[in-house]
mmCIF file with all atom_site columns, C-alpha atoms in Angstrom:
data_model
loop_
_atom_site.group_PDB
_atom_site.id
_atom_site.type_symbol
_atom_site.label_atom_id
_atom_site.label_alt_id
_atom_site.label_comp_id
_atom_site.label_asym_id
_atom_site.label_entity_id
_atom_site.label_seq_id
_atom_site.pdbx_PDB_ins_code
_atom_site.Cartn_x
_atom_site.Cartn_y
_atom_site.Cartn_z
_atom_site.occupancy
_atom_site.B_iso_or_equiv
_atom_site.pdbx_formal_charge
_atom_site.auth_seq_id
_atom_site.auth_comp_id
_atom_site.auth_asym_id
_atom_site.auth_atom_id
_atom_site.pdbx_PDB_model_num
ATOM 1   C CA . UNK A 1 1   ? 103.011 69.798  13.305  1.00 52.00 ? 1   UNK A CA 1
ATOM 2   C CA . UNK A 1 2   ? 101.228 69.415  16.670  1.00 64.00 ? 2   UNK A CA 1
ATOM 3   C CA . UNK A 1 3   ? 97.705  68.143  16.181  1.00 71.00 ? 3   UNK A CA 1
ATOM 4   C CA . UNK A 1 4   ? 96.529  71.263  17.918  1.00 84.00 ? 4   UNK A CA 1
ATOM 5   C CA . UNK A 1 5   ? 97.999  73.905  15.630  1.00 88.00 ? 5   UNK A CA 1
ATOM 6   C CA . UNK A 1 6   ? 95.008  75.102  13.377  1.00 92.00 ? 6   UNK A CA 1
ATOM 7   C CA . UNK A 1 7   ? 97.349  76.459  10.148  1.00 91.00 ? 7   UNK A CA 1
ATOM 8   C CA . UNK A 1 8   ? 94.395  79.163  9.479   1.00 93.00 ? 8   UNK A CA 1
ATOM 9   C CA . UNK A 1 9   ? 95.028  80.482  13.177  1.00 93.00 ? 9   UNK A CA 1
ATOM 10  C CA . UNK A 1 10  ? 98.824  79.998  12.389  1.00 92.00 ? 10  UNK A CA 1
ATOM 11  C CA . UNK A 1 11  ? 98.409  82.233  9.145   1.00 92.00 ? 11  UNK A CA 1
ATOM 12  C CA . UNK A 1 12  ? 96.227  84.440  11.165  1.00 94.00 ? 12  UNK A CA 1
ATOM 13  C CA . UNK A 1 13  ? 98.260  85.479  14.012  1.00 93.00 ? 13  UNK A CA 1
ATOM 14  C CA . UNK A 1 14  ? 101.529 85.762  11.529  1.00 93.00 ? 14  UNK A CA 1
ATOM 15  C CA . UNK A 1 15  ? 99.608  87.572  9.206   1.00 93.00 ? 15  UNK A CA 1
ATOM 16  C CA . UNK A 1 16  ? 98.025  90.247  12.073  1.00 94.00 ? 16  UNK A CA 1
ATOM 17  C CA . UNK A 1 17  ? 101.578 90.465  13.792  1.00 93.00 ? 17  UNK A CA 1
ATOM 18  C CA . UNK A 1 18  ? 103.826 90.627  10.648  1.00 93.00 ? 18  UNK A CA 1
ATOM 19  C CA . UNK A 1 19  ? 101.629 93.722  9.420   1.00 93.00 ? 19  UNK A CA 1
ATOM 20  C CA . UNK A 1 20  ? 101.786 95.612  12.729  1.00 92.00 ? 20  UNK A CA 1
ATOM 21  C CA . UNK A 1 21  ? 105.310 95.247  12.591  1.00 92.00 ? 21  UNK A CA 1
ATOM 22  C CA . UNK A 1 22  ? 105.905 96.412  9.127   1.00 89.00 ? 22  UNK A CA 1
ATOM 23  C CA . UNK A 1 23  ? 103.346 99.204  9.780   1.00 89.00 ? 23  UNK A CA 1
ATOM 24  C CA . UNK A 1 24  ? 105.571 100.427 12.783  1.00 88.00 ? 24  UNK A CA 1
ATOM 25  C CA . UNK A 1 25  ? 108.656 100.239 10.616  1.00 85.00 ? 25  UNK A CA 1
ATOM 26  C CA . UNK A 1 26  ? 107.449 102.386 8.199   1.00 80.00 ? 26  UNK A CA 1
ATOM 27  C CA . UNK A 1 27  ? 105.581 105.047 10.223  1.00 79.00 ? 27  UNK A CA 1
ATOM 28  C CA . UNK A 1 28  ? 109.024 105.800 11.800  1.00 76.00 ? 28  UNK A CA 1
ATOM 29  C CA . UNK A 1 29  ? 110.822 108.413 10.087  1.00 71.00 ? 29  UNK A CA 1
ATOM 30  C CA . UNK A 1 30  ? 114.152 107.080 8.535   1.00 70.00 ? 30  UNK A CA 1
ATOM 31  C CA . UNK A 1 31  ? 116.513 109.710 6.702   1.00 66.00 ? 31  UNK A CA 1
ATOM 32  C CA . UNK A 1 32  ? 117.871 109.624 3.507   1.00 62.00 ? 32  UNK A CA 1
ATOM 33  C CA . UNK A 1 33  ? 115.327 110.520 1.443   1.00 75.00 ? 33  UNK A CA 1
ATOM 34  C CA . UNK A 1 34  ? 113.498 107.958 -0.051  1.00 84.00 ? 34  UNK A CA 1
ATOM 35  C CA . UNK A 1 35  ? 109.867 107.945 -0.382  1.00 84.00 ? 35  UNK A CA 1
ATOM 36  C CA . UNK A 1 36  ? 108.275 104.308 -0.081  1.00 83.00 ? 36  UNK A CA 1
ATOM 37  C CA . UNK A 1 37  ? 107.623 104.139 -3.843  1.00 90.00 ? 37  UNK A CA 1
ATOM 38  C CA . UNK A 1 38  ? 111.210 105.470 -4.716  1.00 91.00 ? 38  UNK A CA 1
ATOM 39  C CA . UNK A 1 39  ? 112.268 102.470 -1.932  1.00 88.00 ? 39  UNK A CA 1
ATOM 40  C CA . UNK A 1 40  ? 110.039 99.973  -3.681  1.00 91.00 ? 40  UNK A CA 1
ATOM 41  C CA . UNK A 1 41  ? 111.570 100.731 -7.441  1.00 94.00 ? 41  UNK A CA 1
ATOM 42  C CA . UNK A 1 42  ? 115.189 100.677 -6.184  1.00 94.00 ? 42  UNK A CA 1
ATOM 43  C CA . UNK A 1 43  ? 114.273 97.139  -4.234  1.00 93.00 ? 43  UNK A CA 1
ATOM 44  C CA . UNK A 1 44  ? 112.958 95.669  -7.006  1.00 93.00 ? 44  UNK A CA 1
ATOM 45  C CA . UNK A 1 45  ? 115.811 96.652  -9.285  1.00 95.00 ? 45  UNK A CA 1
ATOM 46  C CA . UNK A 1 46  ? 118.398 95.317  -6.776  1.00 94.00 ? 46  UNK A CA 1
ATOM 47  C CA . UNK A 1 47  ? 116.870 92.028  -6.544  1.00 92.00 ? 47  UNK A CA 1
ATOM 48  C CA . UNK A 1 48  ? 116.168 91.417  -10.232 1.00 90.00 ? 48  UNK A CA 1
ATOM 49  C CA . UNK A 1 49  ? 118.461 93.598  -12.062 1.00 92.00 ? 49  UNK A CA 1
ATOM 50  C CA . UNK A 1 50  ? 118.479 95.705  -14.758 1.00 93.00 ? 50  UNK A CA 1
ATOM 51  C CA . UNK A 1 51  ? 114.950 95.802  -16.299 1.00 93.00 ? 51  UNK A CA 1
ATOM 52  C CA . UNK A 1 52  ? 112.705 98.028  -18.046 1.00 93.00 ? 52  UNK A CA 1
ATOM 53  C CA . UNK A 1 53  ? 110.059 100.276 -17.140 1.00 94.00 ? 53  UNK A CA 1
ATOM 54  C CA . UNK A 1 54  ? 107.208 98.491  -17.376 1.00 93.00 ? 54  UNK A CA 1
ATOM 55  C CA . UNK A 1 55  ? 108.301 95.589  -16.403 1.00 93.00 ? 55  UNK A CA 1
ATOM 56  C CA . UNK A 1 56  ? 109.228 97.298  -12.832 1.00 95.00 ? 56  UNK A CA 1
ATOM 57  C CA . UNK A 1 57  ? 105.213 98.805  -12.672 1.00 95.00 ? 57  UNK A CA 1
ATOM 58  C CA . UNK A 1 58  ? 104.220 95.084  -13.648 1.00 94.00 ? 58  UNK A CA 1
ATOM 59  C CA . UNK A 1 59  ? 106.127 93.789  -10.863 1.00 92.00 ? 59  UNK A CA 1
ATOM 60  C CA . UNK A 1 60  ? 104.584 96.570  -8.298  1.00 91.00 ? 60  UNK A CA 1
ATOM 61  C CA . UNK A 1 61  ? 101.370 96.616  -9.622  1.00 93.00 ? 61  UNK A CA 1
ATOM 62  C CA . UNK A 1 62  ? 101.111 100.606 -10.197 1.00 94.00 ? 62  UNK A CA 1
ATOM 63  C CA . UNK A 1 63  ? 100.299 102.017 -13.395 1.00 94.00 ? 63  UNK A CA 1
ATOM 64  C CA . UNK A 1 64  ? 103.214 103.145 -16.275 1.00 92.00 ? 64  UNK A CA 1
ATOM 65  C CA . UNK A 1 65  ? 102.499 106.572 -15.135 1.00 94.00 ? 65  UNK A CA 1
ATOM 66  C CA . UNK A 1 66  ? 102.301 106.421 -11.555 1.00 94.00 ? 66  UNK A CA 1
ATOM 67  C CA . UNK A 1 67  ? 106.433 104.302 -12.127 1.00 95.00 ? 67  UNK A CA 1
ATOM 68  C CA . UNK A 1 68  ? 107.758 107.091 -14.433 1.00 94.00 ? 68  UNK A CA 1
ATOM 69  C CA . UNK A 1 69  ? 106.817 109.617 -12.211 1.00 94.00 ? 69  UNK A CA 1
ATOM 70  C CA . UNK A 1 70  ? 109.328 107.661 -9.725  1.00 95.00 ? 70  UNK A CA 1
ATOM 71  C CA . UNK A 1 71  ? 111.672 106.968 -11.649 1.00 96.00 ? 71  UNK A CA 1
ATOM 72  C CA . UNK A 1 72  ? 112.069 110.262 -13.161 1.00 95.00 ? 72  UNK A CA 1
ATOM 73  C CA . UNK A 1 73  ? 112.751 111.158 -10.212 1.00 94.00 ? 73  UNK A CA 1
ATOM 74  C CA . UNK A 1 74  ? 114.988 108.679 -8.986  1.00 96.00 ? 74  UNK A CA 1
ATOM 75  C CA . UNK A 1 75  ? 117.218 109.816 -12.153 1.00 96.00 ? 75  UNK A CA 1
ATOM 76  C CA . UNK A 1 76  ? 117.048 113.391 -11.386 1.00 95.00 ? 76  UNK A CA 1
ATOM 77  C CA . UNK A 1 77  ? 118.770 111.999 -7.920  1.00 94.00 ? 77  UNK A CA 1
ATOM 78  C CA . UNK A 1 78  ? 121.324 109.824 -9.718  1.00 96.00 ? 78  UNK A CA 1
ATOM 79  C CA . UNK A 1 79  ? 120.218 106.729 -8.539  1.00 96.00 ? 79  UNK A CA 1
ATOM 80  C CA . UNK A 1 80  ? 119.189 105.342 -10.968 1.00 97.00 ? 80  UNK A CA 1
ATOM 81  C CA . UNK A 1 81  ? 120.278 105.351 -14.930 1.00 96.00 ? 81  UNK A CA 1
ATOM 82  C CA . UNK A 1 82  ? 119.185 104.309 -18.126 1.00 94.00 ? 82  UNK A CA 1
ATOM 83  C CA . UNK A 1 83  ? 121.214 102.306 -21.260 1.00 91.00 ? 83  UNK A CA 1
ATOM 84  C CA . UNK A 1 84  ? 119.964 100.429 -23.850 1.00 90.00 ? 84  UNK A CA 1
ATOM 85  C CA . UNK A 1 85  ? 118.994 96.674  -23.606 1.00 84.00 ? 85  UNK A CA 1
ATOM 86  C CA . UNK A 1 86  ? 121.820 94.678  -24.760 1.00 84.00 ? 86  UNK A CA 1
ATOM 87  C CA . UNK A 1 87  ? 119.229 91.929  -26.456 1.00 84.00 ? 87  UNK A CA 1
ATOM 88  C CA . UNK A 1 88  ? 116.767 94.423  -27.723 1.00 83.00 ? 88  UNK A CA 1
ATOM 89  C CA . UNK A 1 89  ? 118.178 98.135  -29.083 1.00 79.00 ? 89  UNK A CA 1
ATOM 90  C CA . UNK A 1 90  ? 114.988 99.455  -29.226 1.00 85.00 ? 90  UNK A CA 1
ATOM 91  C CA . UNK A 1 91  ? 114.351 98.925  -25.356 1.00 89.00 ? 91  UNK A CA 1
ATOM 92  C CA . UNK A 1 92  ? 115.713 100.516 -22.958 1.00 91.00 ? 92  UNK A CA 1
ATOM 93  C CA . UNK A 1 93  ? 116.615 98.976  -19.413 1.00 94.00 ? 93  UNK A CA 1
ATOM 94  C CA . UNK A 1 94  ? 116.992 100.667 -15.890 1.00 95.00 ? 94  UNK A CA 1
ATOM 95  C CA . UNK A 1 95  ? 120.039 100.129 -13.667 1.00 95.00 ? 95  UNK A CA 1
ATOM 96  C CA . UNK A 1 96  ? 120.877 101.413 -10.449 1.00 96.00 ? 96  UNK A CA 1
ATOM 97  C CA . UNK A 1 97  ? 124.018 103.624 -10.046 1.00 97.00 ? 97  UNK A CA 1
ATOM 98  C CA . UNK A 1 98  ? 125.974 102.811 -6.688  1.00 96.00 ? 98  UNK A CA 1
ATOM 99  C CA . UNK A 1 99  ? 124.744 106.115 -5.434  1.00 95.00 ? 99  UNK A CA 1
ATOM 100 C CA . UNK A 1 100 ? 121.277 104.161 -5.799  1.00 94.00 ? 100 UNK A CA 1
ATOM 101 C CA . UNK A 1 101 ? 122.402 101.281 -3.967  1.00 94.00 ? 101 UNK A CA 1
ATOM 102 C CA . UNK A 1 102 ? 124.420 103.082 -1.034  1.00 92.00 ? 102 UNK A CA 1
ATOM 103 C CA . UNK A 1 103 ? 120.733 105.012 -0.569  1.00 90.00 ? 103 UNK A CA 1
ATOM 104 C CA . UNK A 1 104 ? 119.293 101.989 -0.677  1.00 89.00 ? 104 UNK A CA 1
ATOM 105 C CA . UNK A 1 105 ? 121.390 100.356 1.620   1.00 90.00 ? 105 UNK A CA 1
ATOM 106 C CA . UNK A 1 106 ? 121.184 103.110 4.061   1.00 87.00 ? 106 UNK A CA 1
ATOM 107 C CA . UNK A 1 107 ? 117.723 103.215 4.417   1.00 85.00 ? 107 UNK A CA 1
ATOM 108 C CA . UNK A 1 108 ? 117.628 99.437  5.011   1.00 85.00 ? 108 UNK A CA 1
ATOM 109 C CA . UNK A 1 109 ? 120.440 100.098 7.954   1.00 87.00 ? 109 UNK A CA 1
ATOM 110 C CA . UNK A 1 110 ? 118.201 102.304 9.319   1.00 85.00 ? 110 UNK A CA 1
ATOM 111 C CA . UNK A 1 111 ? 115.428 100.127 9.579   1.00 86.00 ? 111 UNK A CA 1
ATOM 112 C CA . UNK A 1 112 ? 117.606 97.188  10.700  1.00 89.00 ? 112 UNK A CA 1
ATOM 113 C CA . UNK A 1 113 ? 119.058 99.776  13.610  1.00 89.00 ? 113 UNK A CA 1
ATOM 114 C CA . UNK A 1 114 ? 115.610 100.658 14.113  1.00 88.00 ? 114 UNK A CA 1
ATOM 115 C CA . UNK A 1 115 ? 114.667 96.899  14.602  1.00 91.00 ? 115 UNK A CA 1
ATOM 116 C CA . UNK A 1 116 ? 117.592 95.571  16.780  1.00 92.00 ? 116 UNK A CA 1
ATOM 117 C CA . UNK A 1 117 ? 117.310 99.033  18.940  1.00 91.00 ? 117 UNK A CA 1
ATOM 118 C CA . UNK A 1 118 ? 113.609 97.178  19.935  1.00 91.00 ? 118 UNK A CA 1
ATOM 119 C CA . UNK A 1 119 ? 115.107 93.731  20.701  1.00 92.00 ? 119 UNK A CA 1
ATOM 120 C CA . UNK A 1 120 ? 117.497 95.108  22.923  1.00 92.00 ? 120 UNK A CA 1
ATOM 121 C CA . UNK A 1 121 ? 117.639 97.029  26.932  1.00 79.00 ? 121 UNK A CA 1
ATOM 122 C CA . UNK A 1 122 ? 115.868 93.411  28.313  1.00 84.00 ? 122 UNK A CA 1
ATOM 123 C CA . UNK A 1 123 ? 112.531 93.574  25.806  1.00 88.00 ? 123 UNK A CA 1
ATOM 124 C CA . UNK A 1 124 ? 113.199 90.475  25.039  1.00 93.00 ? 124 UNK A CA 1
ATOM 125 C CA . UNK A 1 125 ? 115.221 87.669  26.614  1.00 93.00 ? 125 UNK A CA 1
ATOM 126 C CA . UNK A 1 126 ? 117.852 85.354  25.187  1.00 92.00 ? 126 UNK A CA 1
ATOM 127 C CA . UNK A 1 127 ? 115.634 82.491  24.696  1.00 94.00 ? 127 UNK A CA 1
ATOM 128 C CA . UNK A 1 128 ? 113.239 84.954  22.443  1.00 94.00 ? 128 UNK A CA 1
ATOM 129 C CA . UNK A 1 129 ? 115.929 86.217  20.633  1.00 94.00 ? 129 UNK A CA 1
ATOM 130 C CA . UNK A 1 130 ? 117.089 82.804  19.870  1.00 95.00 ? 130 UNK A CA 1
ATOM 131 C CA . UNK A 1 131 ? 113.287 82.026  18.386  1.00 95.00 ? 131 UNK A CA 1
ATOM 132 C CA . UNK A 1 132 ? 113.074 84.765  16.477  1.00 94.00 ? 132 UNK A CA 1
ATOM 133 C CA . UNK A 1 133 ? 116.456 83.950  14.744  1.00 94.00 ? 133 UNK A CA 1
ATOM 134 C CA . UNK A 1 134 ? 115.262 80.858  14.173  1.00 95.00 ? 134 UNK A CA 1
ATOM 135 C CA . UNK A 1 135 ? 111.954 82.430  12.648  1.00 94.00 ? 135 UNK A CA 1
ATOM 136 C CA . UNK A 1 136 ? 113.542 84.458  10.113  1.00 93.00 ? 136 UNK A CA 1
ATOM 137 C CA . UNK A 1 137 ? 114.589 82.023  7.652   1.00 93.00 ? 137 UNK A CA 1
ATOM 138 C CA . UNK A 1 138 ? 111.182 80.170  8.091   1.00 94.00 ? 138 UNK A CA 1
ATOM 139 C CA . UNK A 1 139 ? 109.486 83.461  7.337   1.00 92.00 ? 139 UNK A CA 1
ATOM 140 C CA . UNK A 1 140 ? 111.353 84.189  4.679   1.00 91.00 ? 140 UNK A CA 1
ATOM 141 C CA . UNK A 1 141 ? 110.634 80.405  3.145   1.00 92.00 ? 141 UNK A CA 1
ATOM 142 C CA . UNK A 1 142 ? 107.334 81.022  4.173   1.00 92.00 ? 142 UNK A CA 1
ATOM 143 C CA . UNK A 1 143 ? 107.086 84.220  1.472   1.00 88.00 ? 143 UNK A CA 1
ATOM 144 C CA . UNK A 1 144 ? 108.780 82.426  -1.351  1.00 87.00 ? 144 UNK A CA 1
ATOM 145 C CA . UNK A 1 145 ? 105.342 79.777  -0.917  1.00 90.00 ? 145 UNK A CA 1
ATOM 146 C CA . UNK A 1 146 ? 103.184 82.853  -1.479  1.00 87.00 ? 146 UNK A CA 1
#
């Protein structure tokens, strides 16, 4: 790292342009439907899997009532379904239906549309584009140390 490079500036300036980014994102209205808590359930259940409940408003850090309301509706929509858990009969263990992960999927199109529409028409210029490819994966590593 060069001597110069303070890493509290470094996690500064990531940390003030990351959230101005992600605040732009998500102020611009993207169809299909899903609100950002609805988003946030269906993300977590693609990444980890079928799970239950609580374990989803652990993971989220809302309340049990604040996830049921979301969920409920997310089943109402048929995204989202509900079967037994195979270790534990008594539980019960949410699963998205592919109607759940096409809206999921769509929504994250959107946004990636949304983003690559802004690197394009000359914003930025090959040499940028090649940093900020290189950047992803680093940020990305850079989460998993959080």
């Amino acid at each position: 790292m060069d001597d110069d490079l303070d890493p509290g500036d470094v996690a500064a300036a990531l940390l003030a342009s990351i959230s101005v980014l992600v605040r732009r994102v998500r102020q611009v209205p993207i169809g299909g439907g899903l609100s950002m808590p609805e988003r946030t359930a269906l993300s977590c259940l693609d990444r980890s899997g079928p799970t239950t409940s609580a374990a989803l408003a652990r993971e989220v850090q809302v309340t049990a009532q604040a996830m049921g309301a979301t969920l409920s509706a997310l089943r109402e929509r048929g995204l989202i379904e509900r079967r037994p858990d195979p270790d534990d009969g008594r539980r019960v263990v949410l699963t998205m239906t592919e109607a759940g992960v096409q809206a999921l999927k769509n929504k994250r199109n959107a946004r990636t549309e949304l983003v690559a529409h802004a690197l394009t028409g000359g914003a930025f210029t090959p040499s940028e584009l090649e940093r900020l490819a290189v950047a992803a994966p680093l940020l990305d590593r850079l989460a998993q140390h959080i």
